mmCIF file of C-alpha atoms in Angstrom:
data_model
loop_
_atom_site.group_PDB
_atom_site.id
_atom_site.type_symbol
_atom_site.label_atom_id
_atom_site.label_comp_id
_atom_site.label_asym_id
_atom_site.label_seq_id
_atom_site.Cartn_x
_atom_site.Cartn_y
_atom_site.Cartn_z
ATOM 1 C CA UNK A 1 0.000 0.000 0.000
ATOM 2 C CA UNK A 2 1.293 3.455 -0.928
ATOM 3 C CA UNK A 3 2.341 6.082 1.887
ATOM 4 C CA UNK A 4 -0.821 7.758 0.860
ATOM 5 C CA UNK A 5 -3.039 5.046 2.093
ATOM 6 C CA UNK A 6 -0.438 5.141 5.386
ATOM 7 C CA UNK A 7 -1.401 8.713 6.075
ATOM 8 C CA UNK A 8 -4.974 8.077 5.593
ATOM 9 C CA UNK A 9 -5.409 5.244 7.800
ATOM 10 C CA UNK A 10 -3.233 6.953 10.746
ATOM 11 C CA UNK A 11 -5.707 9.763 10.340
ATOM 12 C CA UNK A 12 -8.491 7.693 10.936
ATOM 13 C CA UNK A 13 -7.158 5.932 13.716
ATOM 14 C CA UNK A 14 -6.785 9.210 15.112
ATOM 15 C CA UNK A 15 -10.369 9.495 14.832
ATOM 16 C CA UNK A 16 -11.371 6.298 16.302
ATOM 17 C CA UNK A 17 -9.687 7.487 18.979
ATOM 18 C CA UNK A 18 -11.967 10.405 19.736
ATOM 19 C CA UNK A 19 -14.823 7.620 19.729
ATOM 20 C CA UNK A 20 -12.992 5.046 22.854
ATOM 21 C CA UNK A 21 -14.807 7.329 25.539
ATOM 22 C CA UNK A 22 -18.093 7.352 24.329
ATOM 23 C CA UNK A 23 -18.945 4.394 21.909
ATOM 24 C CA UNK A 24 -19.298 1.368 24.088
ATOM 25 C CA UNK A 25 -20.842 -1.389 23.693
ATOM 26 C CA UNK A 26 -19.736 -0.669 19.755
ATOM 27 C CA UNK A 27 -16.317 -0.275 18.884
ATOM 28 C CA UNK A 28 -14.946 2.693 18.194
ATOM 29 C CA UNK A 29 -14.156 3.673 14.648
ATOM 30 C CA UNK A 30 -12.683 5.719 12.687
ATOM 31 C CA UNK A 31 -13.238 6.747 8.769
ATOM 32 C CA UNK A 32 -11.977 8.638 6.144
ATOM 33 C CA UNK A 33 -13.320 9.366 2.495
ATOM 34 C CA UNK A 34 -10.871 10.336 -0.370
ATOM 35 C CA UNK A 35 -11.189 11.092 -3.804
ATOM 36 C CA UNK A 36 -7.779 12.201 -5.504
ATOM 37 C CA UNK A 37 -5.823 11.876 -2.985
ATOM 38 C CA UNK A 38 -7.593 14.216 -0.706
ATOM 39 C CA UNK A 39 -9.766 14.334 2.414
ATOM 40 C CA UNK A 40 -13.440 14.887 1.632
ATOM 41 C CA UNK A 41 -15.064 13.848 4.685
ATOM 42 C CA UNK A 42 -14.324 11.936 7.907
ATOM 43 C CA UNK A 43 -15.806 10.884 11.235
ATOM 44 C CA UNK A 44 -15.915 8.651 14.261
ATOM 45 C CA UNK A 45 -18.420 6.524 16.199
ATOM 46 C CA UNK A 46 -21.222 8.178 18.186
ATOM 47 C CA UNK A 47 -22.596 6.754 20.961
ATOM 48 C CA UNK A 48 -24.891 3.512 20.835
ATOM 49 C CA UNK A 49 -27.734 4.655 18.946
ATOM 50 C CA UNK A 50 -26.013 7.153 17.138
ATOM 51 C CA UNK A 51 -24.364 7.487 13.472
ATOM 52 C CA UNK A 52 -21.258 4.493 12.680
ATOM 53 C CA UNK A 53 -18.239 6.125 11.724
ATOM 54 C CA UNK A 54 -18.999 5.509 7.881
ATOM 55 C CA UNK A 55 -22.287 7.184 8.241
ATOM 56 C CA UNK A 56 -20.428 10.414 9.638
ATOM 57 C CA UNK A 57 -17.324 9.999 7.108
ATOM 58 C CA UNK A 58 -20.251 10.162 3.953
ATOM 59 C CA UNK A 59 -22.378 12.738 5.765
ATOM 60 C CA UNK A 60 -20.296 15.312 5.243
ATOM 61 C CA UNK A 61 -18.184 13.939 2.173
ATOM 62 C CA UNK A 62 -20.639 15.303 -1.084
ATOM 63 C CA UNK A 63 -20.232 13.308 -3.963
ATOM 64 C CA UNK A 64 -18.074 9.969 -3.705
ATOM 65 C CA UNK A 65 -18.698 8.144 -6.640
ATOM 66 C CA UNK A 66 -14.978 6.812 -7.212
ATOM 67 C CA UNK A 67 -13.837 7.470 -3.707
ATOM 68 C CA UNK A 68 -11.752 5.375 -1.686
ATOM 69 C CA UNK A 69 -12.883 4.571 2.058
ATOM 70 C CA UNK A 70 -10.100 4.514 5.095
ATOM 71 C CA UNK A 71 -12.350 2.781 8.130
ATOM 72 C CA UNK A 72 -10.501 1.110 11.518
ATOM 73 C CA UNK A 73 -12.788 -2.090 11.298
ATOM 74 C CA UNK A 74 -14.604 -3.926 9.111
ATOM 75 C CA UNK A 75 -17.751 -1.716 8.281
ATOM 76 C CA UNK A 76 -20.778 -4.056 9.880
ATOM 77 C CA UNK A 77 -23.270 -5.976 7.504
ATOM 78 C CA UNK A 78 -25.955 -6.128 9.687
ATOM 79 C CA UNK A 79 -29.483 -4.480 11.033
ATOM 80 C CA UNK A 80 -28.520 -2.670 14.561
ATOM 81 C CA UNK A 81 -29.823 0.490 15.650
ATOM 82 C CA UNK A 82 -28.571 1.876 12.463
ATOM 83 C CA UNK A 83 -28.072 0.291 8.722
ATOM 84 C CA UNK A 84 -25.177 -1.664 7.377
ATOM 85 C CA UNK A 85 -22.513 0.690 6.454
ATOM 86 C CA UNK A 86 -21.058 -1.943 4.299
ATOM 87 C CA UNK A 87 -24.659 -1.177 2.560
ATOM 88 C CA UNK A 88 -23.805 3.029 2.716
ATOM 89 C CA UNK A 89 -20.441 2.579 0.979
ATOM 90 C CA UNK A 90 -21.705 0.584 -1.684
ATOM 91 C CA UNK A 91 -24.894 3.333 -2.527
ATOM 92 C CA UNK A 92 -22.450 5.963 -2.441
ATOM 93 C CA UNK A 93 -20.565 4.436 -4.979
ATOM 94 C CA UNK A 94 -17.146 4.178 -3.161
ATOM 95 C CA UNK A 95 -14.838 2.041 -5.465
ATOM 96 C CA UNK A 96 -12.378 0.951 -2.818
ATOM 97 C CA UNK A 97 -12.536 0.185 0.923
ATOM 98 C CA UNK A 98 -9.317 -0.270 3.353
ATOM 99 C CA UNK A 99 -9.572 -1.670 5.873
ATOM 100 C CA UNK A 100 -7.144 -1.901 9.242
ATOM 101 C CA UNK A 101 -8.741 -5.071 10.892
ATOM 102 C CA UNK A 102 -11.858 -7.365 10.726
ATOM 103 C CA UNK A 103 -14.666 -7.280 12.718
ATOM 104 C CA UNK A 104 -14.677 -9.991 15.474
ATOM 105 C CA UNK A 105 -18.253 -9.731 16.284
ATOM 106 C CA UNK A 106 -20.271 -12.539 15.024
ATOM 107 C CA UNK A 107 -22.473 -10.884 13.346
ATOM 108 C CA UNK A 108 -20.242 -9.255 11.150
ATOM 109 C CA UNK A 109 -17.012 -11.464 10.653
ATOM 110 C CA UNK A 110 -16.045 -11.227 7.194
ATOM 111 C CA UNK A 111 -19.671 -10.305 5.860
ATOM 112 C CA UNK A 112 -18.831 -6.906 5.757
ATOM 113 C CA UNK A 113 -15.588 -6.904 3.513
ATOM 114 C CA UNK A 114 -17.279 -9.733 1.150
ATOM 115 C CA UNK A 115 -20.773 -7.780 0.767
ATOM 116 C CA UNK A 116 -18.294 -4.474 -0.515
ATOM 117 C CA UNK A 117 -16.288 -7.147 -2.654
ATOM 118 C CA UNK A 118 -19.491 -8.570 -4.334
ATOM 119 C CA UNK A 119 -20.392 -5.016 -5.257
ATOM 120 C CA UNK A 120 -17.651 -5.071 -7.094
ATOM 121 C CA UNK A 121 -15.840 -2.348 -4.230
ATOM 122 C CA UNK A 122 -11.830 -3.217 -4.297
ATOM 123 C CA UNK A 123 -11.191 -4.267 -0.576
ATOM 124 C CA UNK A 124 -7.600 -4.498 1.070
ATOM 125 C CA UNK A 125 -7.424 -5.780 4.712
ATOM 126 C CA UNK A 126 -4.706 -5.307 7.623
ATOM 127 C CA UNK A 127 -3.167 -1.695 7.035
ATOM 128 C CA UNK A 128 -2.104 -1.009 10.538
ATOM 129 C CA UNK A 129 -3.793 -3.387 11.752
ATOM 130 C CA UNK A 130 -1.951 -3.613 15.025
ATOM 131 C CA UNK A 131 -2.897 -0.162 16.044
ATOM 132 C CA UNK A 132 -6.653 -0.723 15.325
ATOM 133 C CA UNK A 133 -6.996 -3.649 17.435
ATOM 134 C CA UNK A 134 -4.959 -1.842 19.981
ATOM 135 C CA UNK A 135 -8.597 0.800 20.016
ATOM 136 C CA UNK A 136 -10.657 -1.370 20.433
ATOM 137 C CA UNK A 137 -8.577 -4.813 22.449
ATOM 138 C CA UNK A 138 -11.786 -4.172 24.709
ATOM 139 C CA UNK A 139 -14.642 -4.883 21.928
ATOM 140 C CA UNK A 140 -12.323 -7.750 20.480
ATOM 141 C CA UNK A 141 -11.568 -9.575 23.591
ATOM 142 C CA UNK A 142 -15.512 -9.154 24.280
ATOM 143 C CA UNK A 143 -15.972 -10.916 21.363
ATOM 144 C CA UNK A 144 -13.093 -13.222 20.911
ATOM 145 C CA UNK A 145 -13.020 -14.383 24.575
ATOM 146 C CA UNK A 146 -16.542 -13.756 26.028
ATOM 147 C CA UNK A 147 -14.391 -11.293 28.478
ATOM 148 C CA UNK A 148 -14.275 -7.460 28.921
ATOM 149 C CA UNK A 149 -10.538 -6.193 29.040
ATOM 150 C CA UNK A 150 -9.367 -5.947 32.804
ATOM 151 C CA UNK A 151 -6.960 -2.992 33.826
ATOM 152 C CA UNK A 152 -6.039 -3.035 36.868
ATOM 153 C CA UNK A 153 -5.013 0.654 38.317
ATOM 154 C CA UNK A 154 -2.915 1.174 41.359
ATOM 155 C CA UNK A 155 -0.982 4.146 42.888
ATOM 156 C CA UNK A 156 1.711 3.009 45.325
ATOM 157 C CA UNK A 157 4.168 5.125 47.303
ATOM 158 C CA UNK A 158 8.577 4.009 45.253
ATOM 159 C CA UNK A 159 8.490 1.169 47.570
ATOM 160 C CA UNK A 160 5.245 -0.409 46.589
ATOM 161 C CA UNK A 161 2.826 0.508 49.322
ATOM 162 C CA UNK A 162 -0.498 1.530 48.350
ATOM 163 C CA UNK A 163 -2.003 2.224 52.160
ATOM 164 C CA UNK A 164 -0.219 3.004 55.993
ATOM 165 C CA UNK A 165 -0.796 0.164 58.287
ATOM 166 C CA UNK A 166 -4.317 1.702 59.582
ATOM 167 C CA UNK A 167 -5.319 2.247 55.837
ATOM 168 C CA UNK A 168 -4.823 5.837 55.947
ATOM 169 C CA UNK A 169 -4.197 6.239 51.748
ATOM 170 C CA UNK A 170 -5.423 10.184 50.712
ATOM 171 C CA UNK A 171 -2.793 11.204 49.166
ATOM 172 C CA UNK A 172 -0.614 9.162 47.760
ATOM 173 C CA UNK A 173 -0.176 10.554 44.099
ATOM 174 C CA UNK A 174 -0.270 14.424 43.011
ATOM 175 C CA UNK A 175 -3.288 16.080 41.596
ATOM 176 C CA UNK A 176 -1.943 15.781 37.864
ATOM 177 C CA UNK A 177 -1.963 11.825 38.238
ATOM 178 C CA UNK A 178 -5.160 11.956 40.152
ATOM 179 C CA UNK A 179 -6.840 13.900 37.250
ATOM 180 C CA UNK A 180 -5.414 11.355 34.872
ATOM 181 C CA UNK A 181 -6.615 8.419 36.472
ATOM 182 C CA UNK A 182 -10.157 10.532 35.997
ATOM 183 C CA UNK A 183 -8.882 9.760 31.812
ATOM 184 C CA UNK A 184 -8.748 5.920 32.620
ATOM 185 C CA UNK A 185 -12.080 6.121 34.262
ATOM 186 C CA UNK A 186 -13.752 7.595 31.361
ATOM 187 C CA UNK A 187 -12.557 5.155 28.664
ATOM 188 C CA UNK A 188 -13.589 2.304 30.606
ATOM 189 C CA UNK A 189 -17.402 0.462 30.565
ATOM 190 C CA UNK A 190 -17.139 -0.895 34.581
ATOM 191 C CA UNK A 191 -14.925 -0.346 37.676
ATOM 192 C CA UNK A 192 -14.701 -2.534 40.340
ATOM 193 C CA UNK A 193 -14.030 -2.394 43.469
ATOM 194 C CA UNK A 194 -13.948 -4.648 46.943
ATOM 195 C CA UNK A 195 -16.058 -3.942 49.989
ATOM 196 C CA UNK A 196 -13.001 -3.393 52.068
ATOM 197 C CA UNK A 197 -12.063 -0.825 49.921
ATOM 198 C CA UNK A 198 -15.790 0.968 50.274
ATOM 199 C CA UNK A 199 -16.003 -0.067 54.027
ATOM 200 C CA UNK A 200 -12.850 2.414 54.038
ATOM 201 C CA UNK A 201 -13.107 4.884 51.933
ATOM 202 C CA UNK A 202 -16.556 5.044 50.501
ATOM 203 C CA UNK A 203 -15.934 6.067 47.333
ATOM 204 C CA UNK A 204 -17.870 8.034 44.857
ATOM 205 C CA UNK A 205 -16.267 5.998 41.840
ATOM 206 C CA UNK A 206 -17.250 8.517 39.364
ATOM 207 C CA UNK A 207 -15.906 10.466 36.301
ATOM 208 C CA UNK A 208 -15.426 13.537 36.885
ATOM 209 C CA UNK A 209 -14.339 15.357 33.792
ATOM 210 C CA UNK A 210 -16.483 16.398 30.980
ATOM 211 C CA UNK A 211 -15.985 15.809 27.431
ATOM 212 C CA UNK A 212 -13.733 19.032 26.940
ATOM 213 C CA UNK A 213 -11.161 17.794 29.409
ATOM 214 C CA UNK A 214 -10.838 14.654 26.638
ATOM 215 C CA UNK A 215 -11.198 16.467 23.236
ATOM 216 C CA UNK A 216 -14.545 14.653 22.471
ATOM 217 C CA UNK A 217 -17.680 16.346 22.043
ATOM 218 C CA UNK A 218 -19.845 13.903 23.165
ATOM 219 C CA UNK A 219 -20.850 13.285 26.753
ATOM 220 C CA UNK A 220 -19.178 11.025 28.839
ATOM 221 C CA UNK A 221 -20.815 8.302 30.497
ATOM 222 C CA UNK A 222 -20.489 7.369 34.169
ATOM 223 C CA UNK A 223 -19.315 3.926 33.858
ATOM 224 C CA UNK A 224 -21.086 1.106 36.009
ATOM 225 C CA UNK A 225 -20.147 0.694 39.873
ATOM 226 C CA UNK A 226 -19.432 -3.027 40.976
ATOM 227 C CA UNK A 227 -18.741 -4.007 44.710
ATOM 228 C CA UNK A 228 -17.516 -7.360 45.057
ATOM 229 C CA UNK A 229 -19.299 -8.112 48.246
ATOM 230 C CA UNK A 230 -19.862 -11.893 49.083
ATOM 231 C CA UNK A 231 -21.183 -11.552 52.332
ATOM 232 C CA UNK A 232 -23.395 -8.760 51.256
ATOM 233 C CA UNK A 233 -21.866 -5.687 54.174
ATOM 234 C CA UNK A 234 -22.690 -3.021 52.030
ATOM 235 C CA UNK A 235 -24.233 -0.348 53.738
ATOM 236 C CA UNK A 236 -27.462 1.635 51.882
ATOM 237 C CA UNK A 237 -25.541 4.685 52.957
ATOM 238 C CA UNK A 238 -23.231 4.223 50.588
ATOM 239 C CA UNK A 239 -22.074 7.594 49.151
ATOM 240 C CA UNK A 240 -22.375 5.352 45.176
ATOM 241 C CA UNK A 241 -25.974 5.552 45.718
ATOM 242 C CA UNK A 242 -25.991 9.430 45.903
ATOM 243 C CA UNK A 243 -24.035 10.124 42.696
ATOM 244 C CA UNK A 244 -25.130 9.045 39.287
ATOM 245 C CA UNK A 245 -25.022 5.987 37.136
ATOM 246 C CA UNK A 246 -25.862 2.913 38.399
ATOM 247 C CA UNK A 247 -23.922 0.911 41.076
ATOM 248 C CA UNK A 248 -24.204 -2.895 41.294
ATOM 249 C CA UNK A 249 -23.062 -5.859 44.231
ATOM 250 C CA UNK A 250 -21.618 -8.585 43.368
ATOM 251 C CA UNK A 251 -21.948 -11.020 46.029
ATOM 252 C CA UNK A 252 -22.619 -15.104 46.469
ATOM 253 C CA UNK A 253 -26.006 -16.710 46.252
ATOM 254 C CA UNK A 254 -27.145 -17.479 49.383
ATOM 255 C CA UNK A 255 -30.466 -16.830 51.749
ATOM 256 C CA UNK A 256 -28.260 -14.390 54.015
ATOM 257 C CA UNK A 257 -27.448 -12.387 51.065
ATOM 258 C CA UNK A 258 -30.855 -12.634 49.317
ATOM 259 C CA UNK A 259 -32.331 -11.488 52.525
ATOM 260 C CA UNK A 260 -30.286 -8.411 52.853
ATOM 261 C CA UNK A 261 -30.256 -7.618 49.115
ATOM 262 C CA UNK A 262 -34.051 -5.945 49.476
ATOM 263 C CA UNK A 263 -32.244 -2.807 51.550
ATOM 264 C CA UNK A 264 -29.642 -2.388 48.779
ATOM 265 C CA UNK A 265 -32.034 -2.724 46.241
ATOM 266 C CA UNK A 266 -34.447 -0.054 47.703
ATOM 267 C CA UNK A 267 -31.185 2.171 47.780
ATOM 268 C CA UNK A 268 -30.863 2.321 44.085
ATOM 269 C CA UNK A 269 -28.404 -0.804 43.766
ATOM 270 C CA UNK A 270 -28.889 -3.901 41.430
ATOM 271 C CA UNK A 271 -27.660 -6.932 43.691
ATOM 272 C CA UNK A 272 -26.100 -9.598 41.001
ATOM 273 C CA UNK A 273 -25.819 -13.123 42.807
ATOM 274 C CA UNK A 274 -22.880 -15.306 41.774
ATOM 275 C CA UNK A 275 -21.445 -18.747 42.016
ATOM 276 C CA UNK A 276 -18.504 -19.125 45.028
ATOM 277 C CA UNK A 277 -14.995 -20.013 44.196
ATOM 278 C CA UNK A 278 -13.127 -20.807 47.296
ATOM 279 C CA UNK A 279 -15.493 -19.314 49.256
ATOM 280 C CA UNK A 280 -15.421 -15.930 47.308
ATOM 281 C CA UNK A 281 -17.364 -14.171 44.630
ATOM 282 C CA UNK A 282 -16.100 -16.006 41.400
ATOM 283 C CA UNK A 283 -14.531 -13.287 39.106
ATOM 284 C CA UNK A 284 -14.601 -15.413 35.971
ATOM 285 C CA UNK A 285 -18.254 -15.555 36.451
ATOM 286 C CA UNK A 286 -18.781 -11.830 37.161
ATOM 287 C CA UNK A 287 -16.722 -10.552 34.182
ATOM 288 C CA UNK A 288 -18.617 -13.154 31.740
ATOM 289 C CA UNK A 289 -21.797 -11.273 33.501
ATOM 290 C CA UNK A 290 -20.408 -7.817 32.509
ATOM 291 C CA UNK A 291 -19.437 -8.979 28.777
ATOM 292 C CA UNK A 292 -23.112 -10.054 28.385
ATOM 293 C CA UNK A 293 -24.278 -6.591 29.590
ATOM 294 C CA UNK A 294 -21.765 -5.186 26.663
ATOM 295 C CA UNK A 295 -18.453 -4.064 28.732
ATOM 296 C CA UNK A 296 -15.706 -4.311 26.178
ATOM 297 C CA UNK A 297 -13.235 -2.876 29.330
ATOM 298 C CA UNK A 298 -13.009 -2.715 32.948
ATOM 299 C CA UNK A 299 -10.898 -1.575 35.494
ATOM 300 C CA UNK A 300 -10.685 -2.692 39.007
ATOM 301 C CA UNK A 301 -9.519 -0.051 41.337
ATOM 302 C CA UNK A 302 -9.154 -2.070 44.784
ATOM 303 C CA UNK A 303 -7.083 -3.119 47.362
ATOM 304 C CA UNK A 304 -4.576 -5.622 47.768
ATOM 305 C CA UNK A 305 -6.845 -8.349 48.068
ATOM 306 C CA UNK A 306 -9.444 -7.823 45.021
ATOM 307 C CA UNK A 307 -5.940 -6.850 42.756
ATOM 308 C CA UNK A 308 -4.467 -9.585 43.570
ATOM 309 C CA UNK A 309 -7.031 -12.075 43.192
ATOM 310 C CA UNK A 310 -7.273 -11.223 39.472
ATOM 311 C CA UNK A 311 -3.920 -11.688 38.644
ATOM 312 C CA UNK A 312 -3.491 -15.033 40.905
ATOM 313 C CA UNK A 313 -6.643 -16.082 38.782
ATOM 314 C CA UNK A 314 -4.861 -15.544 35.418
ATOM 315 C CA UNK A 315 -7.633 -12.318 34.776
ATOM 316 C CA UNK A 316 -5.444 -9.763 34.206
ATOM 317 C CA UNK A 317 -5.156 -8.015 30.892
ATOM 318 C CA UNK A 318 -3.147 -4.790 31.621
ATOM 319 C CA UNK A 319 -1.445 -3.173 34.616
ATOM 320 C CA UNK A 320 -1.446 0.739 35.292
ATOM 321 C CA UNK A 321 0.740 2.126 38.297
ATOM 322 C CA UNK A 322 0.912 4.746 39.679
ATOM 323 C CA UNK A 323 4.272 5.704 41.641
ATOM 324 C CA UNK A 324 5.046 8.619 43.689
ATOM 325 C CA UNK A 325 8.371 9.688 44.736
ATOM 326 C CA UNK A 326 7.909 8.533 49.091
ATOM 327 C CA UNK A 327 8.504 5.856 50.697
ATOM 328 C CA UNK A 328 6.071 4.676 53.351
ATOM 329 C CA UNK A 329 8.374 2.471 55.160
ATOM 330 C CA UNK A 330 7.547 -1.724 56.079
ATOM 331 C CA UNK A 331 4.596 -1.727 57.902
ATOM 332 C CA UNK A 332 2.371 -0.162 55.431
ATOM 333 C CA UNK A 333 0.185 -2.226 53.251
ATOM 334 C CA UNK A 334 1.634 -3.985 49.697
ATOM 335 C CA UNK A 335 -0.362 -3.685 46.359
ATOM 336 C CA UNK A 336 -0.863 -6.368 45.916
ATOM 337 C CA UNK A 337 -1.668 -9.822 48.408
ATOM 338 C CA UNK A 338 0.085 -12.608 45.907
ATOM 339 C CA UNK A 339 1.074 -16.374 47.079
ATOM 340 C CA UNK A 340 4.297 -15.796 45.467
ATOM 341 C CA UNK A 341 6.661 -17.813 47.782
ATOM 342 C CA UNK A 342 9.796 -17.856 44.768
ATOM 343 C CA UNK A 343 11.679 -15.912 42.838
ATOM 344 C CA UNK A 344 11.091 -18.471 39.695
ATOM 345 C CA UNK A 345 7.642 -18.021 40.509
ATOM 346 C CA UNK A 346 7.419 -14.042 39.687
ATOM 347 C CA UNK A 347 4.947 -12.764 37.170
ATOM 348 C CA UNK A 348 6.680 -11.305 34.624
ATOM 349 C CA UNK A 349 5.558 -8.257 32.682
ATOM 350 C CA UNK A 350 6.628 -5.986 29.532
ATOM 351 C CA UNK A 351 6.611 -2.745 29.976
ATOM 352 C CA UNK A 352 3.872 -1.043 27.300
ATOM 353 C CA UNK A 353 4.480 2.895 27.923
ATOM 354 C CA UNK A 354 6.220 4.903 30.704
ATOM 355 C CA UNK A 355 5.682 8.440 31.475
ATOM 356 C CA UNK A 356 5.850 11.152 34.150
ATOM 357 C CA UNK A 357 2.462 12.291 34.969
ATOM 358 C CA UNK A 358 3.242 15.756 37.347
ATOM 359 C CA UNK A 359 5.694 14.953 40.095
ATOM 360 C CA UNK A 360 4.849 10.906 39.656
ATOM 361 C CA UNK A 361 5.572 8.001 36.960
ATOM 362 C CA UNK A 362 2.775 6.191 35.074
ATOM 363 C CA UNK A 363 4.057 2.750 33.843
ATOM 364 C CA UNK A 364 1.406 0.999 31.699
ATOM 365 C CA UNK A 365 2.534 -3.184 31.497
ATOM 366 C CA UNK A 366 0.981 -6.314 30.229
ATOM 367 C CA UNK A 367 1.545 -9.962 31.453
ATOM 368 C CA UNK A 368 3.749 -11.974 29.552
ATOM 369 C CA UNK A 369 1.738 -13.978 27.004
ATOM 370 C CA UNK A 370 2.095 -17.183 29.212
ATOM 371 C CA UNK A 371 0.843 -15.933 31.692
#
C-alpha cells in the first residue's frame, strides 16, 4: 500500500480514537473518504444509537462516486440500531474500501468486507492493523473471549505501598496523576471495586471530567459501579448511591445475602448473585456477567486483596501504576496480596508505555503472554 493510504489510515485511527470514551458497547471507529488523494469527509463513532463512523465519514463527504474509504474495522453488515454501512459505501458508490482489521463480532465477521467485494468495491485488509486492534482490544476480547478487558489501576508510594498500616491512603499521588486516572475512568465500561475498599473509603467511583477535558464532544458516560461483596456488608448509605449511574453488588447466592439484598435494592443498587470459588465471589463468572451486559473494558480499582485475586486467577489483561516519589516504610500495606513464595515463581511483565504524569511516573505493562 502506498504512503498515501499510510497517512490516511493513521488519520483515521486518530479518529477512532476520539470515539474510545463514548462508543461502548460498539467499537470505536474511525473513517476517512478520499477522492484524488484528498480528504473529503471523515468521522468517528457516536454513541450507541447514534451514526457508525462511515455514516459520519459520507455525511459530510458530497459526492463519492470513485472514492476510496479509510475505516478502523470492518464496516458491519448487519441491522442494529442503524443500517449496514457496508450497505452506505456501496450506494455511495465508493470504489475501494481499506480496511485496518476485521470485525470480530459474530455478526459481522467477514460479511462486511465480502458484501463491498461482491459489489464489485476493491477491498484491502490489515493496514495497521496492530494499532486498530490496539482501540478497540476491549470490543475484540468481548468478542473473541466472552471477556471485557481488565486494567487493573494502582498508585503506590517508590516502595510499593499503596495504604499506611491503619489504611490511611489520601494522598498518595499528586493532583496531575489523580486527574489522569479521571482519563482511565472515562474510557472504561465498569470499575470494580472490593467492599473493604468501600467499608474504608466510601468512594464516589465517578468520572469527573467532561468531554472538553478529553477532546470529544460527546458526553461522557459514568461507567457502572461493581462491589464485590460476598457476604453482602454493604451499607445503603453508601455515598455510590448518591451520585449518578448505576452501582451494582456482586456477592454469592445465598439466603443471608438474598435477605439483605431488598435494603440495597431499595437504595438504588442492582444486587447480582454469583457462584462461590473458594469461598469468594467467582470473578470469571462476574466478568462473563459484565461482557453479556456489553463491557468491552473494565478496570478494578481495589485493594490488595481484590488486585491480587485477578492476577493469581490468570484475569489480568493490563497493569497501570501509579508511583510517587515517598517511601512509606515496612509496615504499610503492599499492592498487591500474591502467594508468590519464589523468585522463579514471579509474574513477569513488559513494559507497554512509561511516562511522568506531574511529580509521579505512570508505567502501563501487560503480562507476559504465558501468563
Amino acid at each position: 500500500m502506498s504512503t498515501i493510504d499510510r497517512e490516511m489510515m493513521s488519520r483515521a485511527l486518530q479518529l477512532a480514537t476520539k470515539a474510545r470514551f463514548t462508543s461502548s458497547p460498539n467499537p470505536a471507529v474511525g473513517c476517512v473518504i478520499t477522492r484524488d488523494g484528498k480528504i473529503i469527509g471523515e468521522g468517528f463513532t457516536r454513541p450507541a444509537g447514534g451514526n457508525h463512523a462511515e455514516i459520519e465519514a459520507l455525511s459530510g463527504a458530497g459526492d463519492t462516486s470513485g472514492a476510496t474509504a479509510y475505516v478502523t474495522l470492518e464496516p458491519c453488515s448487519h441491522q442494529g440500531n442503524t443500517g449496514p454501512c457496508a450497505d452506505a459505501l456501496i450506494a455511495a458508490g465508493v470504489t475501494r474500501v481499506v480496511v485496518a482489521c476485521e470485525d470480530p463480532n459474530p455478526q459481522v465477521a467477514g460479511a462486511g468486507i465480502k458484501k463491498c467485494q461482491d459489489a464489485g468495491i476493491e477491498v484491502e485488509v490489515g493496514l495497521l492493523e496492530d494499532q486498530a486492534r490496539d482501540i478497540n482490544k476491549g470490543f475484540i476480547k468481548r468478542h473473541e473471549q466472552g471477556t471485557p478487558w481488565v486494567t487493573v489501576k494502582m498508585a503506590s508510594s517508590l516502595d510499593g505501598r499503596t495504604a499506611m498500616a491503619s489504611g490511611q491512603s489520601q494522598w498518595i499521588t499528586t493532583p496531575a496523576a489523580r486527574a489522569d486516572v479521571q482519563r482511565l475512568r472515562a474510557a472504561n465500561c465498569a470499575i470494580i471495586t472490593g467492599i473493604g475498599t468501600q467499608k474504608m473509603d466510601d468512594p464516589s467511583l465517578t468520572v469527573r471530567i467532561t468531554s472538553a477535558d478529553v477532546g470529544v464532544e460527546d458526553e461522557l458516560r459514568q461507567p457502572l459501579r461493581v462491589v464485590v461483596d460476598a457476604q453482602l456488608l454493604m451499607s445503603p448509605e453508601a455515598r455510590m448511591f448518591q451520585q449518578p449511574g448505576d452501582t451494582a453488588v456482586a456477592t454469592l447466592d445465598g439466603p443471608e445475602q438474598r435477605a439483605k439484598a431488598e435494603a440495597l435494592v431499595a437504595a438504588g443498587a442492582e444486587v447480582i448473585f454469583l457462584p462461590a470459588m473458594a469461598g469468594h465471589v467467582d470473578l470469571q463468572a462476574l466478568l462473563v456477567e459484565l461482557a453479556v451486559r456489553g463491557c468491552n473494558q473494565v478496570l478494578v480499582e481495589a485493594g490488595a486483596g481484590l488486585a491480587g485475586a485477578f492476577i493469581a486467577e490468570g484475569l489480568l489483561d493490563e497493569l497501570v501504576c501509579y508511583w510517587a516519589p515517598k517511601l512509606f516504610g515496612n509496615e504499610a500495606r503492599p499492592m498487591f496480596n500474591l502467594p508468590i513464595q519464589t523468585i522463579d515463581a514471579h509474574l513477569a511483565l513488559s513494559v507497554r508505555d512509561m511516562r511522568q504524569i506531574g511529580e509521579d511516573i505512570r508505567i502501563t505493562l501487560y503480562p507476559d503472554k504465558d501468563y
